[in-house]
CSV table of N, CA and C in Angstrom, one decimal:
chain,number,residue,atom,x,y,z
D,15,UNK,N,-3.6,-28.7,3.7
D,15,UNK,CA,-3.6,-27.6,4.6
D,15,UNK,C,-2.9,-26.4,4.0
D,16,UNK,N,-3.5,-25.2,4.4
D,16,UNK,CA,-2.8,-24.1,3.7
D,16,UNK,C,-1.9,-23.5,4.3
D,17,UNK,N,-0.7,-23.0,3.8
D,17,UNK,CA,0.3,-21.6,4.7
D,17,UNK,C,-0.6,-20.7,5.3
D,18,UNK,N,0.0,-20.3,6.8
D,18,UNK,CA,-0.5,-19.4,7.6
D,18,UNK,C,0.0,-18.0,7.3
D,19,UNK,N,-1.2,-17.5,7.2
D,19,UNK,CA,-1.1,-16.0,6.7
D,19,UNK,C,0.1,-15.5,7.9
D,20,UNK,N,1.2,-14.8,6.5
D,20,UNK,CA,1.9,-13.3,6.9
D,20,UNK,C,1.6,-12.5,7.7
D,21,UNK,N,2.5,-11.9,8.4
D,21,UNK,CA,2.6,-9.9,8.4
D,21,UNK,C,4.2,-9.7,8.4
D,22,UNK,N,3.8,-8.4,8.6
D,22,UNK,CA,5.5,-7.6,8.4
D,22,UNK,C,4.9,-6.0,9.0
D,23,UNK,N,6.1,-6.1,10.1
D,23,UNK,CA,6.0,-4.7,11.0
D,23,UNK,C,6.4,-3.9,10.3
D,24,UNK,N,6.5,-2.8,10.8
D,24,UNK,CA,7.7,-1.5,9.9
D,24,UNK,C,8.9,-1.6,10.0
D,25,UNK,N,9.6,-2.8,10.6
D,25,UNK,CA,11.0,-2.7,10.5
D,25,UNK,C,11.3,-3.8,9.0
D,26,UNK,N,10.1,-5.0,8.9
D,26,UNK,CA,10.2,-5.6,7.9
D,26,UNK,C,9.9,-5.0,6.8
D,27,UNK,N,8.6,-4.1,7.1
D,27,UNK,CA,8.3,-3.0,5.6
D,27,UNK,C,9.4,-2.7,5.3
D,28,UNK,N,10.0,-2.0,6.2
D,28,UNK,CA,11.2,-0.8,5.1
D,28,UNK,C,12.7,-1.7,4.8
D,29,UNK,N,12.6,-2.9,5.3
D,29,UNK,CA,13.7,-3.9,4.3
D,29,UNK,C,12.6,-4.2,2.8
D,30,UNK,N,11.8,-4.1,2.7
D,30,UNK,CA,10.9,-4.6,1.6
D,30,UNK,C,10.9,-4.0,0.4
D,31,UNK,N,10.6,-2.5,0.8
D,31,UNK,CA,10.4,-1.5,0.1
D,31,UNK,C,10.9,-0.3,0.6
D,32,UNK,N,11.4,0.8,-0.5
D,32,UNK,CA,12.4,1.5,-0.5
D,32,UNK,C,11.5,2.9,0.5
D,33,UNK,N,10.1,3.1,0.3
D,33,UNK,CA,9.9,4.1,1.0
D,33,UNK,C,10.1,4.7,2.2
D,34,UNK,N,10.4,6.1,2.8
D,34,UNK,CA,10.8,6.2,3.8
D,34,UNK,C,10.4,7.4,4.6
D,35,UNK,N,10.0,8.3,5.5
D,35,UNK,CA,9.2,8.8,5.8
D,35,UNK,C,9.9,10.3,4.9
D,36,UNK,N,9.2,11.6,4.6
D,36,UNK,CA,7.7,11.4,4.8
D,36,UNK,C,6.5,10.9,3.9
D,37,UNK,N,7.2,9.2,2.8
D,37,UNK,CA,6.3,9.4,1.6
D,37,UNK,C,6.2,7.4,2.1
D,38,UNK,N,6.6,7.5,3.5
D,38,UNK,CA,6.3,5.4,3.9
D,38,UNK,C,4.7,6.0,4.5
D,39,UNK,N,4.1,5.5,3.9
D,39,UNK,CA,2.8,5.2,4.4
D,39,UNK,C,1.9,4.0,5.0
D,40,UNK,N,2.8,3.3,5.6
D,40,UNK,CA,2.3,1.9,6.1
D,40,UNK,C,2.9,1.5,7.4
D,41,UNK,N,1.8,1.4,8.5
D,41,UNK,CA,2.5,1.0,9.7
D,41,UNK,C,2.6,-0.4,9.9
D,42,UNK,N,1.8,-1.5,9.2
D,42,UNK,CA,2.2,-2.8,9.1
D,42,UNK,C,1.1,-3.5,7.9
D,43,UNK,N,1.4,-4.6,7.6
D,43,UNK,CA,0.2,-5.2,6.7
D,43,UNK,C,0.4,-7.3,7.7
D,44,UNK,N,-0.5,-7.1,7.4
D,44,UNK,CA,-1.0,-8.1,7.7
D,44,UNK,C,-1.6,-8.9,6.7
D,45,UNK,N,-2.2,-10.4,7.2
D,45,UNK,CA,-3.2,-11.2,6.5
D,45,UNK,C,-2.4,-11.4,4.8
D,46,UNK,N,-1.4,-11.4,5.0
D,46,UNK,CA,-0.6,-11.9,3.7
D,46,UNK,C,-0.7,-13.0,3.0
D,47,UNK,N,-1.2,-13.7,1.9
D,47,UNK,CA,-1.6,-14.4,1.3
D,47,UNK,C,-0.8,-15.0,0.5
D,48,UNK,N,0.7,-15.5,0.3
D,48,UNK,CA,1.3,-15.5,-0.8
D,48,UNK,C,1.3,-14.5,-1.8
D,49,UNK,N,0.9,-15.1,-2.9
D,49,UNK,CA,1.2,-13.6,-3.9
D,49,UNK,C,-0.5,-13.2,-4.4
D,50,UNK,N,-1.6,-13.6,-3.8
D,50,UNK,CA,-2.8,-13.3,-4.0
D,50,UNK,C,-3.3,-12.0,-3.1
D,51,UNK,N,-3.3,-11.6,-1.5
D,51,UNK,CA,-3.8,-10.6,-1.0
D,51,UNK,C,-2.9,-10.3,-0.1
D,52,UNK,N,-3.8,-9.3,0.5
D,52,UNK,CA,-3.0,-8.2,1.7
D,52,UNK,C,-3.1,-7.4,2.6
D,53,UNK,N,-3.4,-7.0,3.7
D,53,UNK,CA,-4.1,-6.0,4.1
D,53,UNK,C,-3.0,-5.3,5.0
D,54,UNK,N,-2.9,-3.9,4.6
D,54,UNK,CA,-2.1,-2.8,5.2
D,54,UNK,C,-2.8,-2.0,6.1
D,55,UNK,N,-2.4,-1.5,6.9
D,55,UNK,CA,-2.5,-1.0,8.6
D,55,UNK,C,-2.1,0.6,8.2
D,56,UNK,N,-2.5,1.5,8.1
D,56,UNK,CA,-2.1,3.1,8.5
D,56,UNK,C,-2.8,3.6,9.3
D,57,UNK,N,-2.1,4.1,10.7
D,57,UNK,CA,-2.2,5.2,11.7
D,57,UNK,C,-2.6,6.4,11.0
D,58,UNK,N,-3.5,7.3,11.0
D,58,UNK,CA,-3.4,8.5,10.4
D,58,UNK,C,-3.0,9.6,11.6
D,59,UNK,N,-2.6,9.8,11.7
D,59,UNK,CA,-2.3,11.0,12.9
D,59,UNK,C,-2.1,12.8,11.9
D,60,UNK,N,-2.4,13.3,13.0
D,60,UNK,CA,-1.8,15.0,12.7
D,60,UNK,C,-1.0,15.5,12.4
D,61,UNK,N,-0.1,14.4,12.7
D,61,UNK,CA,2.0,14.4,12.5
D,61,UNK,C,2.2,14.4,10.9
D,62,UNK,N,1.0,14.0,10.3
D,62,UNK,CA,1.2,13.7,9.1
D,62,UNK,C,1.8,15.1,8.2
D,63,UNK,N,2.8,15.2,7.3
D,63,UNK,CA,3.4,16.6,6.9
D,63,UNK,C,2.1,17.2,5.7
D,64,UNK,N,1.7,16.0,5.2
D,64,UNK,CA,0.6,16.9,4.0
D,64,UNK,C,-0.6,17.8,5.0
D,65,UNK,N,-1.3,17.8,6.2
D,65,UNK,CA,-1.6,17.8,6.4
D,65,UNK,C,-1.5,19.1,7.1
D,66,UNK,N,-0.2,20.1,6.8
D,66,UNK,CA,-0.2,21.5,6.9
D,66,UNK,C,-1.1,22.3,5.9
D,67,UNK,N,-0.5,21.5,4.6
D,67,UNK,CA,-1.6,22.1,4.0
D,67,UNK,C,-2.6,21.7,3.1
D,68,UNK,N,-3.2,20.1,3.1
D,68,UNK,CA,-4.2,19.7,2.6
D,68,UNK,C,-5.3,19.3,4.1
D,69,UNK,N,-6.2,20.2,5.0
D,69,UNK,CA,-6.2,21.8,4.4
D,69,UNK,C,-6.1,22.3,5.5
D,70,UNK,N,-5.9,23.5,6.2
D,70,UNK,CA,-5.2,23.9,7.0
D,70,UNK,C,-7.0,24.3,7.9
D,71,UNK,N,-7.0,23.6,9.0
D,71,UNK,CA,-7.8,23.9,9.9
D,71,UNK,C,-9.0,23.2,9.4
D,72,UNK,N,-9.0,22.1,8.0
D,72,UNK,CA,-9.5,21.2,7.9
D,72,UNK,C,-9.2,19.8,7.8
D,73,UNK,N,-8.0,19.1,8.4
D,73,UNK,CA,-7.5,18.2,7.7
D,73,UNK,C,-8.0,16.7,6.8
D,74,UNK,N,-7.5,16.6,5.9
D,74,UNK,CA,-8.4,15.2,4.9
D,74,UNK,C,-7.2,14.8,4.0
D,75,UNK,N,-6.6,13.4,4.4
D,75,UNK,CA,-5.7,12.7,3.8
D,75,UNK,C,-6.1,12.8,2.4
D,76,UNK,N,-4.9,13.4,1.5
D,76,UNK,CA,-4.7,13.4,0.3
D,76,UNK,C,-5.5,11.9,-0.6
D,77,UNK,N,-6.2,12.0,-1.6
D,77,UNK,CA,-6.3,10.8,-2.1
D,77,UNK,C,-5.4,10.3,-2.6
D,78,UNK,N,-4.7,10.9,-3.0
D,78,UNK,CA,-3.3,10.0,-4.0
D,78,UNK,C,-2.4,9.6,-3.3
D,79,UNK,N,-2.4,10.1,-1.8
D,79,UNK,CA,-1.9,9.3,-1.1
D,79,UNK,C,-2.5,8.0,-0.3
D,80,UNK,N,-3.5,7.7,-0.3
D,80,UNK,CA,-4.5,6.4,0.0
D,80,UNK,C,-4.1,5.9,-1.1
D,81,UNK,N,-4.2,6.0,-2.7
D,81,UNK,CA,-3.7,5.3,-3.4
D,81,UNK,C,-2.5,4.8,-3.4
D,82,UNK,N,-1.3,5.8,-3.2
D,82,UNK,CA,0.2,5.2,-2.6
D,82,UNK,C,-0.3,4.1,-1.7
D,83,UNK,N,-0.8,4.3,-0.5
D,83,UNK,CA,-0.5,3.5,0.7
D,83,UNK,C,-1.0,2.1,0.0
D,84,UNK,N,-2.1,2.0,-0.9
D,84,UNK,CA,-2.2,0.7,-1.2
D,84,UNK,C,-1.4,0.1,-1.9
D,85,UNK,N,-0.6,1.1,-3.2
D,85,UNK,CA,0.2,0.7,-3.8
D,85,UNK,C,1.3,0.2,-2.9
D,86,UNK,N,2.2,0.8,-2.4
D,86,UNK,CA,2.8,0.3,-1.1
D,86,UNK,C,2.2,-1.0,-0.5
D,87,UNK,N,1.3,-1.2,0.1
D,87,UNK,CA,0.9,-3.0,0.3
D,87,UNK,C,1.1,-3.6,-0.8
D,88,UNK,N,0.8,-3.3,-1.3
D,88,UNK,CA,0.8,-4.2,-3.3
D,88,UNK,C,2.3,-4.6,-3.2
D,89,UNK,N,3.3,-3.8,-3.1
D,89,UNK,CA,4.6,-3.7,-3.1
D,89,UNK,C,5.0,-4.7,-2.0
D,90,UNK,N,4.6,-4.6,-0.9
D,90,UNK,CA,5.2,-5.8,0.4
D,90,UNK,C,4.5,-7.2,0.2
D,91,UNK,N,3.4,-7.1,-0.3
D,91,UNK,CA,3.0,-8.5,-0.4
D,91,UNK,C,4.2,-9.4,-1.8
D,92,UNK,N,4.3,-8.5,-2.8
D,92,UNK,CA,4.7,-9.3,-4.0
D,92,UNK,C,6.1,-9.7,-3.3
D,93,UNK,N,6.8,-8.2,-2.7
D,93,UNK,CA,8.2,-8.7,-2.0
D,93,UNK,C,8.3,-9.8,-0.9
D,94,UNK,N,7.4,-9.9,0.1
D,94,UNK,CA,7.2,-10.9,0.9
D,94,UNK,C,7.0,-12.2,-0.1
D,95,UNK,N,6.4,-12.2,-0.9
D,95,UNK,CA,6.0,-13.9,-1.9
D,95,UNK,C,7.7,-14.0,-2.3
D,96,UNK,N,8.2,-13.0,-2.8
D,96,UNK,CA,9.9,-13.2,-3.7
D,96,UNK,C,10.6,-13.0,-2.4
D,97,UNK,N,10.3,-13.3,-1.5
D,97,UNK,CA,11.6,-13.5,-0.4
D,97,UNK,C,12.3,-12.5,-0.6
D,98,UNK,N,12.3,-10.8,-0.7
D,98,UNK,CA,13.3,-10.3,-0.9
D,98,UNK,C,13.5,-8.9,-0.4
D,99,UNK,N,13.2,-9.6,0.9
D,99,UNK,CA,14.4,-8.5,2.1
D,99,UNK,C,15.4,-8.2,1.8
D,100,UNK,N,15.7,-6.7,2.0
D,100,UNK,CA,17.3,-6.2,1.5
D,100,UNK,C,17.5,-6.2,0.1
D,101,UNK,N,16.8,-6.6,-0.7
D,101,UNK,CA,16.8,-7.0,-2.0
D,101,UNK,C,17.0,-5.7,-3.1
D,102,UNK,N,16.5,-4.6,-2.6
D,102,UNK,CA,16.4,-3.6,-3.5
D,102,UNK,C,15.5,-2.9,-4.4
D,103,UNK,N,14.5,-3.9,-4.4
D,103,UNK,CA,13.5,-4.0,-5.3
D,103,UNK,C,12.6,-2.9,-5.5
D,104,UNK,N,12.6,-2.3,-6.6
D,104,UNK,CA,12.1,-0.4,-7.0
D,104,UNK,C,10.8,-1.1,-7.6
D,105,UNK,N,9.3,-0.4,-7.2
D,105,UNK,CA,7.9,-1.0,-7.8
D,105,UNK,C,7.6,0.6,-8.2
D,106,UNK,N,7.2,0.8,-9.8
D,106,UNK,CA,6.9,1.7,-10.3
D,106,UNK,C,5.2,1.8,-10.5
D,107,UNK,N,4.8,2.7,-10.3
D,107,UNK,CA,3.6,2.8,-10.8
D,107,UNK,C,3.4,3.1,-12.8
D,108,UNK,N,2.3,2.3,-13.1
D,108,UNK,CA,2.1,2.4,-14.4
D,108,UNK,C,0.5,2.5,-14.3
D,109,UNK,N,-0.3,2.3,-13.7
D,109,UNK,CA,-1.4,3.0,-14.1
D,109,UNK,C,-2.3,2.9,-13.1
D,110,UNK,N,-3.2,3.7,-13.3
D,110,UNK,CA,-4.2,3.8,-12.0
D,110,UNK,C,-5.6,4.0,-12.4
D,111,UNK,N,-6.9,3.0,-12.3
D,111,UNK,CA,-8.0,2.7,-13.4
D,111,UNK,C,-9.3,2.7,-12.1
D,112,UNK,N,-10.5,3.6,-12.5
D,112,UNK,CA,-11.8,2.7,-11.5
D,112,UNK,C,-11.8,3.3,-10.5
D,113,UNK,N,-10.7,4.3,-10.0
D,113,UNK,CA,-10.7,5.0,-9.0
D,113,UNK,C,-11.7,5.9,-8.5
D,114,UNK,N,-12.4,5.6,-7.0
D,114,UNK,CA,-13.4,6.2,-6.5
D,114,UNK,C,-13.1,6.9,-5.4
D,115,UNK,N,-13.3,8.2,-4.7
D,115,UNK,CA,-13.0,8.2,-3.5
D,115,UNK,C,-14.5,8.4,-2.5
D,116,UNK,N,-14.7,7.7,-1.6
D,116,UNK,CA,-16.1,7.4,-1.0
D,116,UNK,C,-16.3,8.3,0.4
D,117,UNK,N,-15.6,8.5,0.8
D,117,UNK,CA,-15.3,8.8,2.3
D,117,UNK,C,-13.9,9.5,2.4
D,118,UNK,N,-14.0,10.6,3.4
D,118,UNK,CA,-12.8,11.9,4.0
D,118,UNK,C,-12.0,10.6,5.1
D,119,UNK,N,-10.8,10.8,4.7
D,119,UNK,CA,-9.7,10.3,5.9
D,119,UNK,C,-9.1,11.3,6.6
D,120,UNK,N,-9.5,11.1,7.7
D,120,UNK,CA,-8.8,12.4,8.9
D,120,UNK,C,-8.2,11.9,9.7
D,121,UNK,N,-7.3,13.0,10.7
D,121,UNK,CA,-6.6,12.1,11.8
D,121,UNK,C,-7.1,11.9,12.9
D,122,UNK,N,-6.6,10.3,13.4
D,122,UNK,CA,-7.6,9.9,14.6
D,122,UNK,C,-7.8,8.4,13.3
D,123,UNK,N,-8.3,8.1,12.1
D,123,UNK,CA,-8.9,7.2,11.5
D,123,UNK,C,-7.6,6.1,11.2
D,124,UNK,N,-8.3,4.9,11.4
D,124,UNK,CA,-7.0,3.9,11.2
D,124,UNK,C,-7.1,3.3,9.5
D,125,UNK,N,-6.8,3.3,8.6
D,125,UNK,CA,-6.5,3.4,7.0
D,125,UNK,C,-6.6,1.7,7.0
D,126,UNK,N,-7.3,1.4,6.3
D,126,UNK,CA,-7.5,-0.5,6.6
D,126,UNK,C,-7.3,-0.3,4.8
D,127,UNK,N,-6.3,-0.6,4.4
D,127,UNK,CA,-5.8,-1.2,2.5
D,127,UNK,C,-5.8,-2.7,2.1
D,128,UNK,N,-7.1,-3.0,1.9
D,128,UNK,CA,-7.1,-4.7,1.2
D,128,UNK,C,-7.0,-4.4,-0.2
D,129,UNK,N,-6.0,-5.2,-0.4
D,129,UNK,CA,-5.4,-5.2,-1.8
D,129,UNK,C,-5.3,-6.8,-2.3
D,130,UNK,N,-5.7,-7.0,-3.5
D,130,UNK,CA,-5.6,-8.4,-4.4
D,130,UNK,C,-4.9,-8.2,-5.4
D,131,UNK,N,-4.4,-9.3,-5.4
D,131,UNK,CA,-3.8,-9.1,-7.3
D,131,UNK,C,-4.6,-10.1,-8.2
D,132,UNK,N,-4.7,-9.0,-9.2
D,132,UNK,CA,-5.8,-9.4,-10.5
D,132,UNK,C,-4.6,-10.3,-11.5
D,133,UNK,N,-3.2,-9.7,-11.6
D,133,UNK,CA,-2.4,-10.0,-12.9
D,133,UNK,C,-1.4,-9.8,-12.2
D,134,UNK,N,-0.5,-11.4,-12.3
D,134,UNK,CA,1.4,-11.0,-12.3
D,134,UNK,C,1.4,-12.4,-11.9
D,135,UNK,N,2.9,-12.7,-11.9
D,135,UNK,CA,3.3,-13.7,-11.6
D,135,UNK,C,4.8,-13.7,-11.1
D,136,UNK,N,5.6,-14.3,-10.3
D,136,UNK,CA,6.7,-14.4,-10.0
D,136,UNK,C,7.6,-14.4,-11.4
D,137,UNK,N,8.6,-13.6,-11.1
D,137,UNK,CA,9.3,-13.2,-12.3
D,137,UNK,C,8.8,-12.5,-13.3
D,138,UNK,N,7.7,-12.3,-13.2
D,138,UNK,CA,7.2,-11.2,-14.0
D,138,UNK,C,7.1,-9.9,-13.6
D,139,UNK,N,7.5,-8.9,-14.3
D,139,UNK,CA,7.9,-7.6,-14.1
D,139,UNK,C,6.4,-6.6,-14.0
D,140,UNK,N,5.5,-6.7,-15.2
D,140,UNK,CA,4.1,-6.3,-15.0
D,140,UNK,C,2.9,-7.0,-13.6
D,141,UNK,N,3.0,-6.0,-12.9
D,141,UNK,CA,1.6,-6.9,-12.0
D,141,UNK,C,0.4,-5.6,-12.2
D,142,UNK,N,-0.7,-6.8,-11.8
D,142,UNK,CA,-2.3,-5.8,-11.7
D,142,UNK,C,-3.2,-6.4,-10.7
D,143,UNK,N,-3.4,-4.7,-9.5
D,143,UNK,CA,-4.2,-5.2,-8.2
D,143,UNK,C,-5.3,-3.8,-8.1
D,144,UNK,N,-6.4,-4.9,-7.6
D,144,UNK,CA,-7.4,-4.3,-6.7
D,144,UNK,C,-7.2,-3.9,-5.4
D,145,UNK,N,-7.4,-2.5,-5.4
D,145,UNK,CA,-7.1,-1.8,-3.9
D,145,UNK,C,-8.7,-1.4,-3.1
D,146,UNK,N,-9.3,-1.6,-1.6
D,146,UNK,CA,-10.0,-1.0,-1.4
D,146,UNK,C,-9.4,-0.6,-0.2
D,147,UNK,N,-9.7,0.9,0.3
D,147,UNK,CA,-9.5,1.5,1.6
D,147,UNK,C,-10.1,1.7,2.3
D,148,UNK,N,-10.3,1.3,3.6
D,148,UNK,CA,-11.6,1.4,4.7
D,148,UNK,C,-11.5,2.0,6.0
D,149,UNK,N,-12.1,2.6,6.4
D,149,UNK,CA,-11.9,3.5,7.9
D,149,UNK,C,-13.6,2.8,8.7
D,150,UNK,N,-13.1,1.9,9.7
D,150,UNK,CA,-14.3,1.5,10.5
D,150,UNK,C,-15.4,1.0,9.5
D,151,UNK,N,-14.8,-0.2,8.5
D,151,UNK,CA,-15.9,-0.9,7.9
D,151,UNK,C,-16.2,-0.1,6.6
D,152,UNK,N,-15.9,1.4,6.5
D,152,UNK,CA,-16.7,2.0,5.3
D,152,UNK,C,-15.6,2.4,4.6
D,153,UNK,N,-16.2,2.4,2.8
D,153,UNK,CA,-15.2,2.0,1.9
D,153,UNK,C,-14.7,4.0,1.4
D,154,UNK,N,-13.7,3.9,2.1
D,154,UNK,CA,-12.8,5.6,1.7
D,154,UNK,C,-12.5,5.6,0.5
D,155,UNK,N,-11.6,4.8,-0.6
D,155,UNK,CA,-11.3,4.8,-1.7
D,155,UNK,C,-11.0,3.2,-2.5
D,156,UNK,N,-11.6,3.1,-3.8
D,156,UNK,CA,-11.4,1.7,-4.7
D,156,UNK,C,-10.3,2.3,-5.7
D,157,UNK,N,-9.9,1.1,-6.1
D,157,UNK,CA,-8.9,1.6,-7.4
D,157,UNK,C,-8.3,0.3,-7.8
D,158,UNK,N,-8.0,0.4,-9.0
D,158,UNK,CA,-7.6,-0.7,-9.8
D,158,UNK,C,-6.3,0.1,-9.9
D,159,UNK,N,-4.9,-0.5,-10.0
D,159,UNK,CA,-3.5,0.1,-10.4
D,159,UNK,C,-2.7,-1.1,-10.5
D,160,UNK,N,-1.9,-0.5,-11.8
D,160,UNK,CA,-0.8,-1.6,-12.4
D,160,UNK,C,0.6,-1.3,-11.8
D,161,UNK,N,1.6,-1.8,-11.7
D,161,UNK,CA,3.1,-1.7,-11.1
D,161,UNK,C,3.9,-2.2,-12.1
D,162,UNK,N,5.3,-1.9,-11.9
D,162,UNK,CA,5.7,-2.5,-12.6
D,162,UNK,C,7.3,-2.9,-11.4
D,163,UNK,N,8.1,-4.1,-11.5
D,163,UNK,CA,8.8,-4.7,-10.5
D,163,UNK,C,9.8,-4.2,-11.3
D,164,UNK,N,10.9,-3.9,-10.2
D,164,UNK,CA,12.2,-3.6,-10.8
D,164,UNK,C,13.3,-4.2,-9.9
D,165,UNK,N,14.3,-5.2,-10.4
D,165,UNK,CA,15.1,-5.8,-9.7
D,165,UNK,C,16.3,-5.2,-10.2
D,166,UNK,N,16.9,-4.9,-9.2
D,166,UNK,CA,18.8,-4.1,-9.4
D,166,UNK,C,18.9,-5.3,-10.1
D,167,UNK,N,20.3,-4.6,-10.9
D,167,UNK,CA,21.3,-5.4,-11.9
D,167,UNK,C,22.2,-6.4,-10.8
D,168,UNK,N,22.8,-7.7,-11.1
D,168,UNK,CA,23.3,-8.2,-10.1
D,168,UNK,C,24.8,-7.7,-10.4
């Protein structure tokens, strides 16, 4: 029999990971897999601050921020598999490969981030995941991106 899939609200996110508004981009993830997948939840609303000026009286979520937001799941899933709430744990980005963007994200659209991991392992500092982002079934942006885990000194 297998473990029943995870989530983690935003009060669990932000013990997870250090982000914090205006650069937290995740309202929950769900469907947690151990250290294999993940699926992150973002609200897009109007409130959003890039959104004065990417573009003004047209708004369309930054791509590189859809990329964050996945990277961000990437980050709560690995911290949810290491148990490490409160923990401190800093996830760097190291590379970003494959990247497509398919579709405009505007406010009003709910940001659906399924993310896998291709490469890493517990205690290993290098990981590598597949991100796709979806608004109502249709694929907004792919991306392949590496991380790198960083645990405080004890």
């Amino acid at each position: 029999m297998s473990e029943p899939l995870k989530s983690a609200d935003i009060n669990l996110i932000q013990r997870l990971i250090p982000h914090r508004y205006p650069f937290l981009f995740l309202d929950k993830v769900v469907d947690i897999d151990g250290f294999k997948s993940a699926r992150g939840i973002k609200n897009v609303t109007i409130n959003e601050p890039f959104f004065q000026g990417h573009f003004p009286g047209k708004p369309i979520m930054p791509g590189v921020t859809i990329i964050e937001a996945m990277a961000q799941t990437s980050a709560v899933l690995v911290s949810m598999g290491l148990n490490a709430e409160d923990a401190g744990l800093l996830v760097y980005f190291m590379s970003v490969e494959k990247c497509k963007f398919r579709r405009m994200v505007v406010p009003g659209d709910v940001l659906e981030l399924q993310v896998t991991t291709m490469r890493g392992r517990p205690g290993g500092k290098v990981w590598k995941f597949h991100g796709v982002a979806t608004v109502d079934g249709e694929v907004a942006c792919e991306a392949e991106f590496a991380a790198m885990i960083d645990a405080p000194k004890e």
